[in-house]
Coordinates of C-alpha atoms in Angstrom, one line a residue:
M26 CA -6.2 -20.8 3.0
P27 CA -6.5 -17.0 3.4
W28 CA -9.4 -14.8 2.6
L29 CA -9.3 -11.2 1.4
L30 CA -12.0 -9.2 3.0
R31 CA -13.1 -6.0 1.2
I32 CA -14.8 -3.1 2.9
K33 CA -16.0 0.0 0.9
R34 CA -17.0 3.3 2.3
K35 CA -17.6 6.8 0.9
F36 CA -16.9 10.2 2.4
N37 CA -17.2 13.8 1.1
A38 CA -14.3 16.2 1.4
A39 CA -12.7 19.1 -0.4
H40 CA -9.1 19.7 -1.2
F41 CA -6.6 21.6 -3.3
L42 CA -3.2 20.3 -4.4
T43 CA -0.1 22.1 -3.3
N44 CA 3.0 22.3 -5.4
Y45 CA 1.0 21.3 -8.5
Y46 CA 2.2 22.7 -11.8
G47 CA -0.5 21.7 -14.2
K48 CA -3.7 23.7 -14.8
P49 CA -4.6 25.9 -11.9
E50 CA -5.8 23.8 -9.0
P51 CA -8.7 25.5 -7.3
L52 CA -10.4 24.3 -4.2
H53 CA -12.8 21.5 -5.1
G54 CA -14.6 18.6 -3.6
H55 CA -15.2 14.9 -4.2
T56 CA -17.3 12.1 -3.0
W57 CA -14.3 9.9 -2.2
T58 CA -14.6 6.1 -2.2
V59 CA -12.2 4.0 -0.1
E60 CA -11.7 0.3 -0.3
V61 CA -9.9 -1.5 2.4
Y62 CA -8.6 -5.0 1.9
I63 CA -7.8 -7.1 5.0
R64 CA -6.4 -10.6 5.0
A65 CA -8.1 -13.2 7.2
D66 CA -6.1 -16.4 7.7
S67 CA -8.8 -18.2 9.6
L68 CA -12.5 -18.0 10.3
D69 CA -14.2 -17.7 13.7
E70 CA -17.0 -20.1 14.8
G71 CA -19.5 -18.1 13.0
G72 CA -17.6 -18.5 9.7
M73 CA -16.3 -14.9 9.6
G74 CA -12.7 -13.7 9.2
K75 CA -13.4 -10.2 10.6
D76 CA -16.6 -8.3 11.5
F77 CA -17.5 -6.1 8.6
V78 CA -19.6 -3.9 10.8
E79 CA -16.7 -3.3 13.2
I80 CA -14.4 -2.4 10.3
D81 CA -17.0 -0.1 8.8
N82 CA -17.5 1.7 12.1
F83 CA -13.8 2.2 12.5
L84 CA -13.6 3.7 9.0
K85 CA -16.6 6.0 9.8
E86 CA -14.6 7.2 12.9
I87 CA -11.4 8.0 11.1
L88 CA -12.5 9.3 7.6
P89 CA -12.5 13.1 7.4
D90 CA -16.0 13.4 6.2
Y91 CA -17.2 17.0 5.2
K92 CA -13.7 18.4 5.9
L93 CA -11.2 20.5 4.0
L94 CA -8.4 17.9 3.7
N95 CA -5.7 20.6 3.6
E96 CA -6.7 21.6 7.1
V97 CA -6.8 18.0 8.4
F98 CA -3.5 16.8 7.0
S99 CA 0.1 18.2 7.2
F100 CA 0.7 16.9 3.7
S101 CA -0.7 17.6 0.3
P102 CA -3.9 15.7 0.2
S103 CA -3.5 13.9 -3.1
A104 CA -5.2 10.5 -3.6
E105 CA -1.8 8.9 -3.2
N106 CA -1.1 10.6 0.1
V107 CA -4.6 9.9 1.5
A108 CA -4.3 6.2 0.5
R109 CA -1.0 5.9 2.4
W110 CA -2.3 7.8 5.4
L111 CA -5.4 5.6 5.5
Y112 CA -3.4 2.4 5.1
Q113 CA -1.2 3.4 8.1
K114 CA -4.3 4.2 10.2
V115 CA -6.0 0.9 9.4
K116 CA -2.8 -1.1 10.0
E117 CA -2.7 0.2 13.6
K118 CA -5.9 -1.6 14.3
Y119 CA -5.9 -4.3 11.7
P120 CA -2.2 -5.4 11.1
S121 CA -3.3 -7.8 8.3
V122 CA -4.4 -5.0 6.0
E123 CA -3.2 -5.8 2.5
K124 CA -3.9 -2.6 0.7
V125 CA -6.1 0.5 0.6
V126 CA -7.6 2.1 -2.6
V127 CA -8.8 5.7 -2.6
W128 CA -10.9 6.9 -5.5
E129 CA -11.3 10.7 -6.0
T130 CA -13.7 10.0 -8.9
E131 CA -15.2 7.0 -10.5
N132 CA -12.2 6.9 -12.9
C133 CA -9.2 8.2 -10.9
G134 CA -7.7 6.7 -7.8
A135 CA -4.6 5.4 -6.1
E136 CA -3.8 2.4 -4.0
Y137 CA -1.2 1.9 -1.3
F138 CA 0.3 -1.3 -0.1
E139 CA 3.6 -2.4 1.4
V140 CA 5.8 -5.0 -0.3

């Protein structure tokens, strides 16, 4: 029986969207929330699938906290693109990642997963 582990972390970053044709898109910031879902197919002797602290520390290392995302990434830093980037980074260390959800606000976000 598999388990789906969930790790949530916040970071602060600014961005502006490129090639966006809606209302003018000025530079603005968010307190982004990321949720990482990792499958565990078994538990260790302590009853854990993965170490939450280890995963949280990994996220702390890779998330672009207090950065201008347009200067960090070579792509337009939409929630969709950030979710895909984060999924790929997490998958390098945790191949059993199921999906990543990136929230720009409490009500707007995007998730990325592979089928």
